[in-house]
Backbone as a printed PyTorch tensor [residue, N CA C, xyz], in Angstrom:
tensor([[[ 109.9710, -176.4790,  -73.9520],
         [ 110.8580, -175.8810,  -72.9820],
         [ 110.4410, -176.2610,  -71.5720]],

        [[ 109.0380, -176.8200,  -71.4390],
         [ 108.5330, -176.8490,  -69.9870],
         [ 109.8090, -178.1370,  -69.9230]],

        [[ 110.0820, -178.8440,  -70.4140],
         [ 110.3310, -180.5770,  -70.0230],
         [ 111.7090, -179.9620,  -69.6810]],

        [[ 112.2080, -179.3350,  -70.0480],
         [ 113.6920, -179.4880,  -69.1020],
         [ 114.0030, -178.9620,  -67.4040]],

        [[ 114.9720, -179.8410,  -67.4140],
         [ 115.2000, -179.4230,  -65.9140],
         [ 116.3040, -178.1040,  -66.0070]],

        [[ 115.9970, -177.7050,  -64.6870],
         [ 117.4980, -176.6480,  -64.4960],
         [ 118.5630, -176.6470,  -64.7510]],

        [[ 118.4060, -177.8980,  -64.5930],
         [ 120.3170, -178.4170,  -64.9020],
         [ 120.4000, -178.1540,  -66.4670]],

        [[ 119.4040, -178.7850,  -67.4380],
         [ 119.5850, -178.9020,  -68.6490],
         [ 119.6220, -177.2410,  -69.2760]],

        [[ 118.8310, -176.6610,  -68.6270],
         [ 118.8670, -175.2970,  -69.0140],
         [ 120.3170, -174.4150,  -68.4760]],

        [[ 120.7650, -174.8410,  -67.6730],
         [ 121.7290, -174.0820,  -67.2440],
         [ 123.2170, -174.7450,  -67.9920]],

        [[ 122.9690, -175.4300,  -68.2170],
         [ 124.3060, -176.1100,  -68.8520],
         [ 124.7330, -175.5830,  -69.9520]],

        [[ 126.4460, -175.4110,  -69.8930],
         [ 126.5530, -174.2180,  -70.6570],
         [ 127.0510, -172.9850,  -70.7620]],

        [[ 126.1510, -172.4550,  -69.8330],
         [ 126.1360, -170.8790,  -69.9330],
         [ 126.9910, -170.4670,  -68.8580]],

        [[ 127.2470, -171.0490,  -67.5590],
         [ 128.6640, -170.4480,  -67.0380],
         [ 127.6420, -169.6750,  -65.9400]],

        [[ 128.3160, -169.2130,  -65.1370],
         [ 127.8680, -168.4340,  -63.9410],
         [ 127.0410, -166.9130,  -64.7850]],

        [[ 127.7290, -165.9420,  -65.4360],
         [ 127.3560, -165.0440,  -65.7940],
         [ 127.2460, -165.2150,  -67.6370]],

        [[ 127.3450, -166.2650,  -68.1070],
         [ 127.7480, -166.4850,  -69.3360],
         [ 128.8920, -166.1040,  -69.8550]],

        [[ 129.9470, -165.6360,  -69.4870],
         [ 130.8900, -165.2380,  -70.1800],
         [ 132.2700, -165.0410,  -69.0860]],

        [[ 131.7300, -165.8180,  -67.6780],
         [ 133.1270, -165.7950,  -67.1050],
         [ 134.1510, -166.4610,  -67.3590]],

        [[ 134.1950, -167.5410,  -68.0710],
         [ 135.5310, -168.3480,  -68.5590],
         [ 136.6490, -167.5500,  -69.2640]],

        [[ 135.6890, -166.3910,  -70.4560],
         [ 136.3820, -165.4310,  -70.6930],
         [ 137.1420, -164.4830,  -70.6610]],

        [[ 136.2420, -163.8720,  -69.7300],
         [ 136.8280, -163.0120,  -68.6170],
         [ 137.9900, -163.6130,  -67.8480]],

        [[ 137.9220, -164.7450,  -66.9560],
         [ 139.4530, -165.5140,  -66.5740],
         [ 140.2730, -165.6030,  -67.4540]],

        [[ 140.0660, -165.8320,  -68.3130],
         [ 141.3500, -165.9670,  -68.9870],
         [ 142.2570, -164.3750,  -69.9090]],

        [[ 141.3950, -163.8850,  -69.9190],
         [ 140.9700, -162.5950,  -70.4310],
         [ 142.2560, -161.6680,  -69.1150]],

        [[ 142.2900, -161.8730,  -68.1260],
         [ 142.9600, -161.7950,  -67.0810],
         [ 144.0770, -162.2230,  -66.8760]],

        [[ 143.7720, -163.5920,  -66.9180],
         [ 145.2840, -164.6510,  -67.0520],
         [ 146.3070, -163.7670,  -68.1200]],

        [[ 145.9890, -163.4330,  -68.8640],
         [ 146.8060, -163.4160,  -70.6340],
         [ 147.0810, -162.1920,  -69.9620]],

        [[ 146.4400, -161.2030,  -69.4510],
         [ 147.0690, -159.7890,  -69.1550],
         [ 148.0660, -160.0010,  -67.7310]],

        [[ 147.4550, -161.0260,  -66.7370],
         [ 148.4520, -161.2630,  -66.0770],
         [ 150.1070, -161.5770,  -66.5000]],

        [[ 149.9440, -162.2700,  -67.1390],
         [ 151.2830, -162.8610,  -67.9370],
         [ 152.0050, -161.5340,  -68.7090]],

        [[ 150.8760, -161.0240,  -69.6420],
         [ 151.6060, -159.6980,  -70.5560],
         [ 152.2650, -159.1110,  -69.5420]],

        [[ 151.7720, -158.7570,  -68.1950],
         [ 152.4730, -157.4770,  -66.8470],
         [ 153.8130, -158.1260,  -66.8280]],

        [[ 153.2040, -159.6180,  -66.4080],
         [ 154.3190, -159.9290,  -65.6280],
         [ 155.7720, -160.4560,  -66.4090]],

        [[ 155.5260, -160.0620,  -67.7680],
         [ 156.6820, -159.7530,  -68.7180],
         [ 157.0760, -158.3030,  -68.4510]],

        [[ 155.8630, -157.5300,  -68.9030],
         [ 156.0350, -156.2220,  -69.6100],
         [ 156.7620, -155.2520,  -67.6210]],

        [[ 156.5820, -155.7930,  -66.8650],
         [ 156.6920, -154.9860,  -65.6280],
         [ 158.2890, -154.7510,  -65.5850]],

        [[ 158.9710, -155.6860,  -65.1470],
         [ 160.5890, -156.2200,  -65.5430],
         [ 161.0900, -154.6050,  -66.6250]],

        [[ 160.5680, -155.2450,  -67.4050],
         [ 160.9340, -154.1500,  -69.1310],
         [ 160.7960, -152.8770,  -68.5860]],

        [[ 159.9980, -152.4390,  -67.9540],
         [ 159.3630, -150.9660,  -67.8950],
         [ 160.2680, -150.7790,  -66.4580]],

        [[ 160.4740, -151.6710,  -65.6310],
         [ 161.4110, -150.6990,  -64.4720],
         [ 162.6920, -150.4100,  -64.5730]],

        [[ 163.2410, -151.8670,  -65.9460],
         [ 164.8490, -151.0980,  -65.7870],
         [ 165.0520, -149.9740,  -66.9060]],

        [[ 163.6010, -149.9200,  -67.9990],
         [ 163.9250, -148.7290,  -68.9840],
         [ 163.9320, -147.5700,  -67.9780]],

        [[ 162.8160, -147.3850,  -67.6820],
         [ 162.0720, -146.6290,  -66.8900],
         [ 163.2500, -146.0720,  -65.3280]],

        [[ 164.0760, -146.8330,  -64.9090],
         [ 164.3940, -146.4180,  -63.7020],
         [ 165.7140, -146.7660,  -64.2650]],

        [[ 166.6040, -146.4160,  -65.5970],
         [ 167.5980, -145.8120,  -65.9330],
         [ 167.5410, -144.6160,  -66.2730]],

        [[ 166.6110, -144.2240,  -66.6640],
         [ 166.1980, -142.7060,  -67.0650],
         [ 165.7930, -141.7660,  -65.3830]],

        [[ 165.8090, -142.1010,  -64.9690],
         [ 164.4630, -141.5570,  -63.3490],
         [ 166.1190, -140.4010,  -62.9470]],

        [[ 165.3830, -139.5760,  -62.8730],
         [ 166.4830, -138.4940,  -62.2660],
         [ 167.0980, -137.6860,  -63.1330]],

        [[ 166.4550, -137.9020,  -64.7330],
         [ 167.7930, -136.8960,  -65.9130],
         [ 166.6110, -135.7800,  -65.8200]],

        [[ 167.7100, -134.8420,  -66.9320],
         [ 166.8250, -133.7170,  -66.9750],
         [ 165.8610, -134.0510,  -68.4840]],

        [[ 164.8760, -132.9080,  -68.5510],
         [ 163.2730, -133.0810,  -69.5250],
         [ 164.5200, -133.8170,  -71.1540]],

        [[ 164.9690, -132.9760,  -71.4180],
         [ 165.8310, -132.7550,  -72.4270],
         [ 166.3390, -134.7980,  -72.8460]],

        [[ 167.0120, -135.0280,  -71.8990],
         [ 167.7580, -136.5150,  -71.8950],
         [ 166.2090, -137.6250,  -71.7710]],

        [[ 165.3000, -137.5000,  -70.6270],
         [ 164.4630, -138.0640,  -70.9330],
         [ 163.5310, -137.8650,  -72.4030]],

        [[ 163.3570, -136.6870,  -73.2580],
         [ 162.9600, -136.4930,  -74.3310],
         [ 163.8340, -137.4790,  -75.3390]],

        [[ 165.1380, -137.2020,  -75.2440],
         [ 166.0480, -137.9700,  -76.1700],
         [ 165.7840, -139.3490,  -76.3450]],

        [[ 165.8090, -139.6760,  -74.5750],
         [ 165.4610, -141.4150,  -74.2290],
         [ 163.9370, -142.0180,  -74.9530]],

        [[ 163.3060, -141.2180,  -75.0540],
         [ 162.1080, -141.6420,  -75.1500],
         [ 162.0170, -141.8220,  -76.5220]],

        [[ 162.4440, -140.4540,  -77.5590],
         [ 162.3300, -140.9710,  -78.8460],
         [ 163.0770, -141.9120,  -79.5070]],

        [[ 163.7540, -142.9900,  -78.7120],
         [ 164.1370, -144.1740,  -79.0770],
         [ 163.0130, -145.0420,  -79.0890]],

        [[ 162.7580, -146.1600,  -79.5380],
         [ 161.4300, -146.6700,  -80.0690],
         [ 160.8650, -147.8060,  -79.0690]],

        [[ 162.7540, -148.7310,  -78.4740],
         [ 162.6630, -149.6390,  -77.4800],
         [ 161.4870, -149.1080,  -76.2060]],

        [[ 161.9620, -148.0340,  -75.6970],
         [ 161.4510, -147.6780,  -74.2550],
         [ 160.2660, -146.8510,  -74.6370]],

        [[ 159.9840, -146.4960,  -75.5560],
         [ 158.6930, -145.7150,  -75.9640],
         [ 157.6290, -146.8430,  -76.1220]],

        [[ 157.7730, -148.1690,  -76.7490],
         [ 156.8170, -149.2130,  -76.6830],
         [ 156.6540, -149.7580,  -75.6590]],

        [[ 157.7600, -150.1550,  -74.7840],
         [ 157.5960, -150.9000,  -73.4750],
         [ 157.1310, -150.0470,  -72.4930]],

        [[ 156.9640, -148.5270,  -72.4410],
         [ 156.0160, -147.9600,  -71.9810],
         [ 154.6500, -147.6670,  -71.9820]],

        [[ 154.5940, -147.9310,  -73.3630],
         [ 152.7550, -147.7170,  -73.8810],
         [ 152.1830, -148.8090,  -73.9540]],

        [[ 153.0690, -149.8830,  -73.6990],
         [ 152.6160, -150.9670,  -73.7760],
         [ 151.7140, -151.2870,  -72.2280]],

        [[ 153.0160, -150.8500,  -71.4830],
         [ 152.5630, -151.2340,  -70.1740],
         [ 151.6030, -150.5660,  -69.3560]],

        [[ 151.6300, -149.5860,  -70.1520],
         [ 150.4740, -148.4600,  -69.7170],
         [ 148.7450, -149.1660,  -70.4180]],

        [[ 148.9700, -149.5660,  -71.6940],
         [ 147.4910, -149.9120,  -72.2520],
         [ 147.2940, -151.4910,  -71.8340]],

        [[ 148.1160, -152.0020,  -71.7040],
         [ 147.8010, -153.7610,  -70.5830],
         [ 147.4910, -153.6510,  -69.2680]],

        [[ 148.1460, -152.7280,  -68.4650],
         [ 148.2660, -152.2060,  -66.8390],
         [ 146.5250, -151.8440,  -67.1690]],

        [[ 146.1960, -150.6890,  -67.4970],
         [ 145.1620, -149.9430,  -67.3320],
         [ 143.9940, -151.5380,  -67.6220]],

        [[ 143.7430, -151.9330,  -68.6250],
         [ 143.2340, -153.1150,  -69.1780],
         [ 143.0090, -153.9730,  -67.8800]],

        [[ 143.7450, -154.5030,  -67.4790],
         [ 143.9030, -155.2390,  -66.6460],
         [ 143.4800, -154.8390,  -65.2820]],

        [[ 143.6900, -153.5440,  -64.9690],
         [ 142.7250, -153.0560,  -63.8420],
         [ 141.4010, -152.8210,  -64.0360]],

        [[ 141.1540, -152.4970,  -65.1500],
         [ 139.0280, -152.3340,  -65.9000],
         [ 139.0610, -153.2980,  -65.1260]],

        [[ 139.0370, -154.6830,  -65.5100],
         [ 138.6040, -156.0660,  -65.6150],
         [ 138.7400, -156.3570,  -64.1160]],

        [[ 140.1930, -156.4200,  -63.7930],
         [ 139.8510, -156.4830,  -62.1850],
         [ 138.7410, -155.5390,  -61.1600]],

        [[ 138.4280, -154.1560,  -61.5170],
         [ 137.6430, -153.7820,  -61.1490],
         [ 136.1710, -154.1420,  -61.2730]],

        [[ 136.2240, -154.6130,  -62.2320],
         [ 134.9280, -154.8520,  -62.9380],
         [ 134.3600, -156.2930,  -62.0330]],

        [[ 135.2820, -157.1090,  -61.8400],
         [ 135.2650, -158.2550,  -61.4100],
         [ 134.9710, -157.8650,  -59.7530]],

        [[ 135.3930, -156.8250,  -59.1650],
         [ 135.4080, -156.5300,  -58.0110],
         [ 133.7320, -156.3070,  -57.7140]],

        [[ 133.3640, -154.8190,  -59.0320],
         [ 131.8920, -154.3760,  -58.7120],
         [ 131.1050, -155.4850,  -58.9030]],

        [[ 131.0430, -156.5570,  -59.6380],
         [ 130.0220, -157.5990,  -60.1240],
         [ 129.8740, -158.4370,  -59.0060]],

        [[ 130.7000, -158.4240,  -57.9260],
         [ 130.7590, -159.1600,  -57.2420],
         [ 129.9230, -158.6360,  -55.6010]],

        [[ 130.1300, -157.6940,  -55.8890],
         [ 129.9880, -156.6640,  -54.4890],
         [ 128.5020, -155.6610,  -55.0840]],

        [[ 128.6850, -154.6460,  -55.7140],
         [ 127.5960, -154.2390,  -55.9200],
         [ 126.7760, -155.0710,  -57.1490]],

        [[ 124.8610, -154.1500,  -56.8700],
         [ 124.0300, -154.6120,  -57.5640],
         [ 123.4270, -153.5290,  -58.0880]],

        [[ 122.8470, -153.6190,  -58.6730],
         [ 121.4150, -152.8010,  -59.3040],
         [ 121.9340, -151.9080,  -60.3450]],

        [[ 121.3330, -150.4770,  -60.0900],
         [ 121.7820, -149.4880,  -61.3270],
         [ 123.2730, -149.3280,  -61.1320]],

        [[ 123.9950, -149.5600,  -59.7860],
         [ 124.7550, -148.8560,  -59.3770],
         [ 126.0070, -149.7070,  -59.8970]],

        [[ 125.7990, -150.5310,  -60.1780],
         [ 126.6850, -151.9470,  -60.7670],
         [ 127.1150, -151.3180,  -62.1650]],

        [[ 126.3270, -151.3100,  -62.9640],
         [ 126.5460, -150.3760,  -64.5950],
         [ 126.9610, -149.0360,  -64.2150]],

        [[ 126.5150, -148.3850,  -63.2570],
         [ 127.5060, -146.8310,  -63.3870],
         [ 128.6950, -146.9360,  -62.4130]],

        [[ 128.8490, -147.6020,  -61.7660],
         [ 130.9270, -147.8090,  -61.4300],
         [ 131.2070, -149.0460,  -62.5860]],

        [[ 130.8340, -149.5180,  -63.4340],
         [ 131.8620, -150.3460,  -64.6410],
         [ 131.7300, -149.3110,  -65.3870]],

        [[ 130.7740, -148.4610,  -65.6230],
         [ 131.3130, -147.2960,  -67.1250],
         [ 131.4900, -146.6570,  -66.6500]],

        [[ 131.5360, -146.0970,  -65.3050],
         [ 132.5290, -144.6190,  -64.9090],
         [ 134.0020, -145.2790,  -65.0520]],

        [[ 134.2200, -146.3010,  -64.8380],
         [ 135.3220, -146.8340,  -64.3410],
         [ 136.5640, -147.2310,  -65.7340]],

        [[ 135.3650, -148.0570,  -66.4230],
         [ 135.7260, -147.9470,  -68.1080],
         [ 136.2380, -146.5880,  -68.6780]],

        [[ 135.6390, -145.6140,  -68.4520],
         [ 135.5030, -144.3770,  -69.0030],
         [ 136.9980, -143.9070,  -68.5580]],

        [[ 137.3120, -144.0180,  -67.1680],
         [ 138.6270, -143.5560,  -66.2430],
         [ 139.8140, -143.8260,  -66.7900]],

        [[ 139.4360, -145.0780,  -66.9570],
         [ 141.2510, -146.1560,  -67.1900],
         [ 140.8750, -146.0550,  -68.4330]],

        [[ 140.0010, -146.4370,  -69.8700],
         [ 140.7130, -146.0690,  -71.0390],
         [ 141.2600, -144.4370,  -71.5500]],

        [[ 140.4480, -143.6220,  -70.7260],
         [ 141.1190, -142.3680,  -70.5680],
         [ 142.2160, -142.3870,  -69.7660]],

        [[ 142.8910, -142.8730,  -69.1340],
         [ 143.8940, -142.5030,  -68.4480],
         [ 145.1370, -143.2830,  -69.5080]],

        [[ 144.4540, -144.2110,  -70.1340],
         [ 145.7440, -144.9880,  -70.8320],
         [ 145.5490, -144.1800,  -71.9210]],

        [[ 144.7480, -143.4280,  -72.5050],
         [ 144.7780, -142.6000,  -73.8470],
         [ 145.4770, -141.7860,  -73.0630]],

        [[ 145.1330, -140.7700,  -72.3310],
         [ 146.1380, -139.6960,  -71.8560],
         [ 147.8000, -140.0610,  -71.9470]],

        [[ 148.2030, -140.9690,  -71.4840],
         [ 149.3720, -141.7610,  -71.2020],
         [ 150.0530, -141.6500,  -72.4900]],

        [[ 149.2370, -142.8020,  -73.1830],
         [ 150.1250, -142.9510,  -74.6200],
         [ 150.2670, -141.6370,  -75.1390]],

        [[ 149.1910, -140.4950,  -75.2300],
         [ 149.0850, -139.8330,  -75.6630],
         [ 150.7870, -138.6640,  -75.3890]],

        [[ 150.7200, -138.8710,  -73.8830],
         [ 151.8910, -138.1700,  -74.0150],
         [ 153.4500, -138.7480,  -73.7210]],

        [[ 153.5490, -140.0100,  -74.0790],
         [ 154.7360, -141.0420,  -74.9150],
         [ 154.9740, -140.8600,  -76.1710]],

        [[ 153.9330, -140.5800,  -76.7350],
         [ 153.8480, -140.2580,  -78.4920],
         [ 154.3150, -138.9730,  -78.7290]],

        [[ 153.9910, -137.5210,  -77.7960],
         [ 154.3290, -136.7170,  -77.9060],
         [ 155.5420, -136.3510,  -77.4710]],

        [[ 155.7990, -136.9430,  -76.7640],
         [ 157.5300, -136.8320,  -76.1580],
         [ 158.3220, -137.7540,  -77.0780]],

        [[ 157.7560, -139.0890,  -78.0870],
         [ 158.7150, -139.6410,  -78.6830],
         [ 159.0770, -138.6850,  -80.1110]],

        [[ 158.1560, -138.4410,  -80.3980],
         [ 157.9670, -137.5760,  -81.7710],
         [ 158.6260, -135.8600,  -81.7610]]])
């Protein structure tokens, strides 16, 4: 291992080892939004203004109940990662691991909450 150079050792492994992933990992959710966004404003903002009752009705149709949970568990997804990408970049130390798992912790809870109550209003 002494005989190699830096270069030889570093080749490979990528800035953090696993950012290629992560980009693209991004890209693909970029693209999912920028389908799924379209879908979710004209379901979403034909319904905006009825009463609980008509939006209940609307919802347990299956179309606008997926293109909502959808966009809710890609949206949320897609902000982890951008955040994540934000702290790795900006902060260091302990404090780096406790805003990515507070942060983790936030948005997959907020997209469980979400679906959670799409499912209950579709059902």
């Amino acid at each position: 291992m002494a005989f190699l150079t830096d270069r030889k050792r570093a080749t490979g492994w990528g800035a953090a080892k696993s950012g290629t992933e992560h980009f693209w990992a991004m890209k693909k959710s970029s693209v999912a939004l920028l389908i799924l966004i379209p879908f979710f404003v004209f379901t979403f903002g034909g319904i905006l203004g009825s009463s609980f009752e008509e939006v209940q009705a609307y919802y347990a149709r299956p179309f606008p109940a997926i293109i909502a949970a959808l966009t809710l568990i890609v949206g949320f997804k897609h902000f982890n990662d951008g955040f994540q990408v934000l702290v790795e970049d900006y902060v260091h130390g302990i404090w780096e691991k406790i805003l990515i798992l507070g942060m983790t912790c936030i948005s997959y809870g907020a997209a469980a909450v979400g679906v959670f109550a799409i499912a209950k209003m579709a059902l």
